[in-house]
mmCIF file of N, CA and C and ligand atoms in Angstrom:
data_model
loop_
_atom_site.group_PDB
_atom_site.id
_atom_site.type_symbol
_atom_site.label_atom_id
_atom_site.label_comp_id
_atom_site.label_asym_id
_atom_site.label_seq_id
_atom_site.Cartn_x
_atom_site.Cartn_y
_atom_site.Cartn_z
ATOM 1 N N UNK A 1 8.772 -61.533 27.063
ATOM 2 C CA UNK A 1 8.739 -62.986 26.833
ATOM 3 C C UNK A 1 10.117 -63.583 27.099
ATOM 4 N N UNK A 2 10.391 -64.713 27.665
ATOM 5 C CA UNK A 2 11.543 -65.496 27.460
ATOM 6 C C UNK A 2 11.928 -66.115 25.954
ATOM 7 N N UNK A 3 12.980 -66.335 26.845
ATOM 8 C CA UNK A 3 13.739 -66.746 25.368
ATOM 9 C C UNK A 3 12.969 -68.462 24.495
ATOM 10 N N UNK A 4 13.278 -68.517 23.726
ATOM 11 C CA UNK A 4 12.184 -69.565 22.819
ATOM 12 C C UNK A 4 12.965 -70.661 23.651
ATOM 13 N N UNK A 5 11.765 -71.715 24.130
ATOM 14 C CA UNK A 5 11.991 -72.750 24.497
ATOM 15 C C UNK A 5 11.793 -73.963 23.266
ATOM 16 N N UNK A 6 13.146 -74.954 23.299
ATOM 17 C CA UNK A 6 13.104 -76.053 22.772
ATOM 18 C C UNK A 6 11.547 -76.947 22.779
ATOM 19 N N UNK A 7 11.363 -77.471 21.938
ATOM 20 C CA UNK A 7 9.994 -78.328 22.200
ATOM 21 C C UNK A 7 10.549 -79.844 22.311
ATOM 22 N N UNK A 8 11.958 -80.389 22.888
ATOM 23 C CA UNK A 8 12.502 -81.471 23.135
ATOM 24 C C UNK A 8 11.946 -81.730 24.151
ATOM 25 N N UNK A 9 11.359 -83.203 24.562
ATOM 26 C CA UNK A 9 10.680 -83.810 25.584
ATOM 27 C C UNK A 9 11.832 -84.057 26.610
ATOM 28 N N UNK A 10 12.698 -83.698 26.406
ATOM 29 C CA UNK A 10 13.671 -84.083 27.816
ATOM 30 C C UNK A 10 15.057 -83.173 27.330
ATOM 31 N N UNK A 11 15.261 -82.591 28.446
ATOM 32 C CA UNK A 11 16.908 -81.540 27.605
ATOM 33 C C UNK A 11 18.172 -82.574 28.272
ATOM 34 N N UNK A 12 19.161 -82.481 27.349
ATOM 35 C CA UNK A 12 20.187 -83.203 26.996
ATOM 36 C C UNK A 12 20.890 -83.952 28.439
ATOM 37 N N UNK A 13 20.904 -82.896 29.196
ATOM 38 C CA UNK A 13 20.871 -83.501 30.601
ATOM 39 C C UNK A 13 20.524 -83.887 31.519
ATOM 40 N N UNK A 14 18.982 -84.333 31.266
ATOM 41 C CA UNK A 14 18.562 -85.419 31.943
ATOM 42 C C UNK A 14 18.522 -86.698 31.969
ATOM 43 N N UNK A 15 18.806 -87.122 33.072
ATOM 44 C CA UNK A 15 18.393 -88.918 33.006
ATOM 45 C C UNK A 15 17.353 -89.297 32.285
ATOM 46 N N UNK A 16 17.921 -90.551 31.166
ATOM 47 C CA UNK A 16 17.227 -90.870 29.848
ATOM 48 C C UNK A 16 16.364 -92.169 31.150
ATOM 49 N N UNK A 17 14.917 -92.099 31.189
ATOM 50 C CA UNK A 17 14.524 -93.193 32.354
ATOM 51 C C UNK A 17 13.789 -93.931 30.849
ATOM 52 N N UNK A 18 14.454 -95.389 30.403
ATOM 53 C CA UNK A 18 13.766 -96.093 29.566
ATOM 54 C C UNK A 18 12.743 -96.170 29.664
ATOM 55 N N UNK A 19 12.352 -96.653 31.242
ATOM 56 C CA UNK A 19 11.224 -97.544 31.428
ATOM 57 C C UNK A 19 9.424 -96.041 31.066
ATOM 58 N N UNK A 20 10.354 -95.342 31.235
ATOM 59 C CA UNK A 20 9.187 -93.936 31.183
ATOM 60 C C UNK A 20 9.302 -93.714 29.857
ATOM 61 N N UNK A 21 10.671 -93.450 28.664
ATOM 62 C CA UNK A 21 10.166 -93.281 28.100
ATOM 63 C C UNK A 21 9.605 -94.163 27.026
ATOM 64 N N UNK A 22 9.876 -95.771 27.669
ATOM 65 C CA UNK A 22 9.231 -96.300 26.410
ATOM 66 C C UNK A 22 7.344 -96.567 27.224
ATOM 67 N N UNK A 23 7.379 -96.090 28.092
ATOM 68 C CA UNK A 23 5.675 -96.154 28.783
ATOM 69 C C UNK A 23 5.014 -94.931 27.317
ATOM 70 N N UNK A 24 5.544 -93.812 27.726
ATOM 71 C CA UNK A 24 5.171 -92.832 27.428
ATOM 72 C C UNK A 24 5.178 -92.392 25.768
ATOM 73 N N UNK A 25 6.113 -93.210 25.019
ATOM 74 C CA UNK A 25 6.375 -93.256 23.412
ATOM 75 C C UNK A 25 5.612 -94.403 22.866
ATOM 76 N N UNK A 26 6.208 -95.821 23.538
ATOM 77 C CA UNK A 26 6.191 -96.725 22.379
ATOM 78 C C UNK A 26 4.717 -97.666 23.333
ATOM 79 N N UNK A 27 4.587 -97.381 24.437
ATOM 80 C CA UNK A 27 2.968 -97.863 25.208
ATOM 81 C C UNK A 27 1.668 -97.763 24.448
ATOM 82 N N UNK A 28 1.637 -96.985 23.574
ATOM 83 C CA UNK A 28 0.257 -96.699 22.982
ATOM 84 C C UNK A 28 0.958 -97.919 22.174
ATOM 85 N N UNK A 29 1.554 -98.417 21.056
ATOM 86 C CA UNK A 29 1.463 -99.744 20.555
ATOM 87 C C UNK A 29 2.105 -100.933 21.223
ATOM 88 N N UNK A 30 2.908 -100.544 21.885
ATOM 89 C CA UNK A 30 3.266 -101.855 22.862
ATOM 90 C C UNK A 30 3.087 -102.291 24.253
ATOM 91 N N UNK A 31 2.410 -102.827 24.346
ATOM 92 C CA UNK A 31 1.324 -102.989 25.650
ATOM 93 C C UNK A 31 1.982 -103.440 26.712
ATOM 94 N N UNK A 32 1.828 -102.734 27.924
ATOM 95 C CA UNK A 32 2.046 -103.392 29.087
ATOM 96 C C UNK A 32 3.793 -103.047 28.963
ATOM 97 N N UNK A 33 4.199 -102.378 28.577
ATOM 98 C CA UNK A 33 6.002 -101.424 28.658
ATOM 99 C C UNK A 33 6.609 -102.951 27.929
ATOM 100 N N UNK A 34 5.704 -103.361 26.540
ATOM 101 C CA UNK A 34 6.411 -103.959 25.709
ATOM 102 C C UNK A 34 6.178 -105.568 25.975
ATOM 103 N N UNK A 35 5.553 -105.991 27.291
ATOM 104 C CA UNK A 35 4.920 -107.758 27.630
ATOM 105 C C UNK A 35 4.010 -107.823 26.657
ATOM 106 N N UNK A 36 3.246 -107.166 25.872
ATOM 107 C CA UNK A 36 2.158 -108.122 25.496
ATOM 108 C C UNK A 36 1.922 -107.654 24.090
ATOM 109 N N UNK A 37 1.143 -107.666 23.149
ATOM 110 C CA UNK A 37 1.109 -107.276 22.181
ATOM 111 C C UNK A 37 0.019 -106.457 22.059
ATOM 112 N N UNK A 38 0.138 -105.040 21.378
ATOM 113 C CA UNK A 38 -1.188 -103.978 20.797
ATOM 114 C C UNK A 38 -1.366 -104.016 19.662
ATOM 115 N N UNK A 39 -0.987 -103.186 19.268
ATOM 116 C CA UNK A 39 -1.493 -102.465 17.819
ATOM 117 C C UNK A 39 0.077 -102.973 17.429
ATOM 118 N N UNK A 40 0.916 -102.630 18.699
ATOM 119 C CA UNK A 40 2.432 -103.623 17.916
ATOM 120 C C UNK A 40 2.680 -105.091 18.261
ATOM 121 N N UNK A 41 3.264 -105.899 17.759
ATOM 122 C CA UNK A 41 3.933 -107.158 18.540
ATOM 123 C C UNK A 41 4.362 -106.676 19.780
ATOM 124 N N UNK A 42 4.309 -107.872 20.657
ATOM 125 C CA UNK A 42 4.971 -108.133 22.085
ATOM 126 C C UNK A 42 6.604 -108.445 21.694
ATOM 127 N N UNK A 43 7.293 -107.400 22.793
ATOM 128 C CA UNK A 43 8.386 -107.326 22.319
ATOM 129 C C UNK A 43 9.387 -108.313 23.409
ATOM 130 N N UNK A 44 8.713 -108.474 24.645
ATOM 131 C CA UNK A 44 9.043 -109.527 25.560
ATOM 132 C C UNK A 44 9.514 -110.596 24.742
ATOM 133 N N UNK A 45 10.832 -111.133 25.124
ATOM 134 C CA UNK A 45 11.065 -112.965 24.478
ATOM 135 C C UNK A 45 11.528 -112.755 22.706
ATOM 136 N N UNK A 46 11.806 -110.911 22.336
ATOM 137 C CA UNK A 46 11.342 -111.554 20.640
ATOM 138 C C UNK A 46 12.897 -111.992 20.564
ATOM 139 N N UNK A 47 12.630 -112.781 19.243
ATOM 140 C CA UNK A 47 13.130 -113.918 18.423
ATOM 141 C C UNK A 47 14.662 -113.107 17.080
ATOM 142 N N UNK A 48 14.011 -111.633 17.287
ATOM 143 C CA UNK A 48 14.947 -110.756 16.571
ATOM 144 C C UNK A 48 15.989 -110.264 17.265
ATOM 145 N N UNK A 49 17.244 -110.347 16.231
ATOM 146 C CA UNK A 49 18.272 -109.649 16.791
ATOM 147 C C UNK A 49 18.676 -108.150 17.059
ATOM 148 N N UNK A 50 19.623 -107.971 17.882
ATOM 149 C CA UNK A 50 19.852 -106.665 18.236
ATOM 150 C C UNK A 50 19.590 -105.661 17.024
ATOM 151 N N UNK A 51 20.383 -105.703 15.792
ATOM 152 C CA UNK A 51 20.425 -105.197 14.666
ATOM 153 C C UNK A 51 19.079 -104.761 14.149
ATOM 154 N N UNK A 52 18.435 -105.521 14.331
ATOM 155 C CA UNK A 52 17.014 -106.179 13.678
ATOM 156 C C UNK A 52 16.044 -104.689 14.344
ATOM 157 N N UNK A 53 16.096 -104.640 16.170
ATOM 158 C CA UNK A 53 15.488 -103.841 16.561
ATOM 159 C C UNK A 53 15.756 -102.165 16.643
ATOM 160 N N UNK A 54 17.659 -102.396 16.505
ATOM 161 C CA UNK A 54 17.836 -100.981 16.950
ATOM 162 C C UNK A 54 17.032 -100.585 15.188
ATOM 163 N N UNK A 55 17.280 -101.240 14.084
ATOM 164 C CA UNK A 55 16.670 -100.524 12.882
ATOM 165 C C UNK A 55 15.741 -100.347 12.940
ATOM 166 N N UNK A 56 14.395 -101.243 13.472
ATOM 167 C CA UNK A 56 13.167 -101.004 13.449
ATOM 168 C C UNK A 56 13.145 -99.394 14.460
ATOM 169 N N UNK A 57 13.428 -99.009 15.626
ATOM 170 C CA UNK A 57 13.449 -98.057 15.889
ATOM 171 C C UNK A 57 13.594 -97.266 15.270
ATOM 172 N N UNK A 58 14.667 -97.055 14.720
ATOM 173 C CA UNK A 58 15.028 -96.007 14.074
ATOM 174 C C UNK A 58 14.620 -95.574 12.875
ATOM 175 N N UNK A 59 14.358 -96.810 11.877
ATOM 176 C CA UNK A 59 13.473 -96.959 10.745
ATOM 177 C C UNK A 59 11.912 -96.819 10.604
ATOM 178 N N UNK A 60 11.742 -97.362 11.758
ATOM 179 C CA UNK A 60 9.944 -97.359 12.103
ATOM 180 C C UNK A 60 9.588 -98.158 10.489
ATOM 181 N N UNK A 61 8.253 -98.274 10.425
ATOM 182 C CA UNK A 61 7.829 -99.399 9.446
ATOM 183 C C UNK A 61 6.698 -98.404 9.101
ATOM 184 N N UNK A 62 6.987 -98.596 7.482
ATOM 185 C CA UNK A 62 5.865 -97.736 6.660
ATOM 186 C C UNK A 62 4.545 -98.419 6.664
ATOM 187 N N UNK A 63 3.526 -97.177 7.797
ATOM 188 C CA UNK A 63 2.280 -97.573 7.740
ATOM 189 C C UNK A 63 1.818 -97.937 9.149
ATOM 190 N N UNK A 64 3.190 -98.871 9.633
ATOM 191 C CA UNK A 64 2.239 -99.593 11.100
ATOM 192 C C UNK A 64 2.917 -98.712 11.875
ATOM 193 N N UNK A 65 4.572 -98.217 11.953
ATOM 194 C CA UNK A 65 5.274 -97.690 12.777
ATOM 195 C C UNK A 65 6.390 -96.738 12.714
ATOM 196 N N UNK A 66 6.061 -95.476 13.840
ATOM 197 C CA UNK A 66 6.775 -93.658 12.987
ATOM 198 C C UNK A 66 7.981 -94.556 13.658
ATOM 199 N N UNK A 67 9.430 -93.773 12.931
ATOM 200 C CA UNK A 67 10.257 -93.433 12.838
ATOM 201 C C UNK A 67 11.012 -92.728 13.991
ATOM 202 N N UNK A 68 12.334 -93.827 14.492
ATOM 203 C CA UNK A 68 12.372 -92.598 16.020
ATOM 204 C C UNK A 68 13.659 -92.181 15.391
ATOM 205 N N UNK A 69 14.361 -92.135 13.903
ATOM 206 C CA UNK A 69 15.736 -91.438 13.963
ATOM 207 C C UNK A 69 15.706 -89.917 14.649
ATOM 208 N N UNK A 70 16.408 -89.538 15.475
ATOM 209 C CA UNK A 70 16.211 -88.374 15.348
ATOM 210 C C UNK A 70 15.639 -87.709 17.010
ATOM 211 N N UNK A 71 14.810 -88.855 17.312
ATOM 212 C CA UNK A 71 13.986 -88.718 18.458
ATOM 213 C C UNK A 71 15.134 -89.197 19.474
ATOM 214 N N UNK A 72 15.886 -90.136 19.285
ATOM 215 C CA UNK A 72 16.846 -90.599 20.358
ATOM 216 C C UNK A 72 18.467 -90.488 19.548
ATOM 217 N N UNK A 73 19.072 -90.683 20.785
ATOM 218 C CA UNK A 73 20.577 -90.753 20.405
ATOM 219 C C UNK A 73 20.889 -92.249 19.985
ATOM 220 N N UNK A 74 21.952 -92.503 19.124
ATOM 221 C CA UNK A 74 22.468 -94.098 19.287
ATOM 222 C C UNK A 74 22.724 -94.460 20.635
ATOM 223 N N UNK A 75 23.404 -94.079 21.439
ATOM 224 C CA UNK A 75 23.200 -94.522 23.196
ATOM 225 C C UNK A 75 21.469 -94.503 23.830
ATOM 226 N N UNK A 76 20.892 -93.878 23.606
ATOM 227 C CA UNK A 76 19.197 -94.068 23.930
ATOM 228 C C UNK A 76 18.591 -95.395 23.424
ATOM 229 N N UNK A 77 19.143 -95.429 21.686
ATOM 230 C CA UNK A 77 18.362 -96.690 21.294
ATOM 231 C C UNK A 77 19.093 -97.724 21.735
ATOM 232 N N UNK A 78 20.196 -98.039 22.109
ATOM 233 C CA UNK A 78 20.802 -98.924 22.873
ATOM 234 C C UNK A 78 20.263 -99.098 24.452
ATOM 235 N N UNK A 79 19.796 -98.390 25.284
ATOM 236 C CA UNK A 79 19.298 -98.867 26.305
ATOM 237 C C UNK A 79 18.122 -98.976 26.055
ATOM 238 N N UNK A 80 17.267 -98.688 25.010
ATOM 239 C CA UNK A 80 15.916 -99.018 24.830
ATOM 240 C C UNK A 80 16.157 -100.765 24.267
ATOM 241 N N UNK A 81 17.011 -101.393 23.308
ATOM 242 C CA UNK A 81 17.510 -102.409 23.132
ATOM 243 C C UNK A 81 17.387 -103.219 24.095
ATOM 244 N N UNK A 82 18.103 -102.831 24.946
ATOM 245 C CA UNK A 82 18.704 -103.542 26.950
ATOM 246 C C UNK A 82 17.606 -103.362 27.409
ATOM 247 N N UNK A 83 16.536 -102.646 27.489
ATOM 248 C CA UNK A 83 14.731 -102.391 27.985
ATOM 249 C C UNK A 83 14.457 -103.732 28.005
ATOM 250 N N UNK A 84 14.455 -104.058 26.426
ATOM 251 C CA UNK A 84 13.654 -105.086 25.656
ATOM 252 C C UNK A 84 14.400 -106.362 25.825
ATOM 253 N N UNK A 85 15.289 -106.537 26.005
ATOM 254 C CA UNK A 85 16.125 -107.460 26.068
ATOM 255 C C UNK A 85 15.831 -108.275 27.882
ATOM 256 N N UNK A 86 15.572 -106.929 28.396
ATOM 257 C CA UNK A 86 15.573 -107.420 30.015
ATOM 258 C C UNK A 86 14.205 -107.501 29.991
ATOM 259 N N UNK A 87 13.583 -107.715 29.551
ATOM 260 C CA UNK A 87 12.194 -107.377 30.085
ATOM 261 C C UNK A 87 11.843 -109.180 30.323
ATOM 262 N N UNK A 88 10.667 -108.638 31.712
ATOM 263 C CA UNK A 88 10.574 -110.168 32.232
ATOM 264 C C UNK A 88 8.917 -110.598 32.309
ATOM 265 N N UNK A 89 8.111 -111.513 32.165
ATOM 266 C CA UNK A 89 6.754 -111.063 32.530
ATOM 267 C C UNK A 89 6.561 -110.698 34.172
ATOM 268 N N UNK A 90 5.293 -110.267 34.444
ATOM 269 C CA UNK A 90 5.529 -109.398 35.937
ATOM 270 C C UNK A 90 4.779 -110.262 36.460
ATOM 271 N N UNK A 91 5.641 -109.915 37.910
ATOM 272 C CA UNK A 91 5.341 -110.963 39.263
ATOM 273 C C UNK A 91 3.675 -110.738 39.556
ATOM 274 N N UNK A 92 2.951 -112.134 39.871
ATOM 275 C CA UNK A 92 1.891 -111.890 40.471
ATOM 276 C C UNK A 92 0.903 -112.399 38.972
HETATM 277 C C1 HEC B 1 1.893 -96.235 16.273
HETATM 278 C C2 HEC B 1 2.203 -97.511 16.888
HETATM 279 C C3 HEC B 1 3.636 -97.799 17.302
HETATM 280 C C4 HEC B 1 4.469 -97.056 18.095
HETATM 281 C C5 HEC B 1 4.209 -95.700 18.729
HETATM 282 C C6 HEC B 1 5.686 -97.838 18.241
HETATM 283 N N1 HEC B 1 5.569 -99.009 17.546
HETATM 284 FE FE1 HEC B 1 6.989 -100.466 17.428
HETATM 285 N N2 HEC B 1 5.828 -101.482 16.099
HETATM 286 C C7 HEC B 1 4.536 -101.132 15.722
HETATM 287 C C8 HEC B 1 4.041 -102.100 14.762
HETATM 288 C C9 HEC B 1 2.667 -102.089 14.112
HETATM 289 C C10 HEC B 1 5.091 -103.028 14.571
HETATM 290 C C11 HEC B 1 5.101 -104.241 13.611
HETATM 291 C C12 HEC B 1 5.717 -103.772 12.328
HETATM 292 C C13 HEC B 1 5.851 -104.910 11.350
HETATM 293 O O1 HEC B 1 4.845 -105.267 10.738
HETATM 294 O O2 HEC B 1 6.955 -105.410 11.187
HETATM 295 C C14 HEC B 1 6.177 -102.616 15.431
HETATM 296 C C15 HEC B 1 7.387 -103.297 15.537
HETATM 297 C C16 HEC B 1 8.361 -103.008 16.453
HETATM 298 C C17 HEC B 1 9.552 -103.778 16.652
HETATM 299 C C18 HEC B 1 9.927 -105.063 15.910
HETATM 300 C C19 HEC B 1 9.280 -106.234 16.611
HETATM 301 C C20 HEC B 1 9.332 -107.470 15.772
HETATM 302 O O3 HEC B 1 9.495 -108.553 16.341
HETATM 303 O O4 HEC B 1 9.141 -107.379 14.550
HETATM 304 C C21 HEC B 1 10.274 -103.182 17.649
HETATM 305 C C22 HEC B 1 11.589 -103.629 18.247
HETATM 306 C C23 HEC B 1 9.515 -102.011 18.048
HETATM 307 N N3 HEC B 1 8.374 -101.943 17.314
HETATM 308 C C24 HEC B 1 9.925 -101.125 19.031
HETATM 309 C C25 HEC B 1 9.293 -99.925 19.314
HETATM 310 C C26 HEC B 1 9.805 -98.942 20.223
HETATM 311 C C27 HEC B 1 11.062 -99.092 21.048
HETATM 312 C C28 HEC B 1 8.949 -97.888 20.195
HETATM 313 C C29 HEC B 1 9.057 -96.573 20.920
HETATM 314 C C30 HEC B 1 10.291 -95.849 20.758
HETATM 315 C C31 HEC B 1 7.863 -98.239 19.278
HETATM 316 N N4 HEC B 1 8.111 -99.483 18.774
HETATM 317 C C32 HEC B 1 6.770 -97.442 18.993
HETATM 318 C C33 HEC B 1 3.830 -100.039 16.170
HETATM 319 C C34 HEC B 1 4.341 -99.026 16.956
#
């Protein structure tokens, strides 16, 4: 057998691709890579500050939303921040 593999979804040196991993994490409640609203608010346009979101990440909300401490670095939840921040509705 090889040696025990990590069960980390991405090893330390790969390119962190937001746009994939917030498709692939936060898509099942935020619709459309965060334009529209699911099971979470539409995060396009929100009204909350930086502070406001990097905690909700990291905090997640008892009941509606897990907890990503742990899952990302403080530099990860910062370009997931800049995700949300840039996000535009789509052409067409
Ligand atoms: C299981 C569903 C679920 C997943 C997965 C999820 N969220 Fe959420 N999220 C929610 C719900 C529900 C809320 C509303 C919580 C509340 O009532 O304040 C929320 C709220 C938020 C908010 C605050 C929005 C606001 O205006 O109050 C942000 C920012 C956010 N989520 C980002 C993310 C990111 C980034 C990810 C992926 C890393 C993610 N969420 C994954 C369900 C989810």
């Amino acid at each position: 057998m090889a040696q025990a593999q990590s069960a980390a979804p991405a090893p330390e040196n790969a390119p962190f691709e937001v746009e994939q991993v917030f498709a692939g994490t936060c898509g099942f409640c935020h619709s459309d890579g965060g334009r529209a609203a699911g099971k979470g608010p539409q995060l396009m346009n929100s009204p909350r500050d930086d502070d406001f979101i990097r905690s909700r990440i990291k905090l997640g909300k008892q009941g509606a939303m897990p907890a990503f401490d742990g899952a990302f670095t403080d530099a990860q939840i910062d370009l997931i921040v800049k995700y949300i921040r840039a996000l535009k509705p789509r052409e067409g």
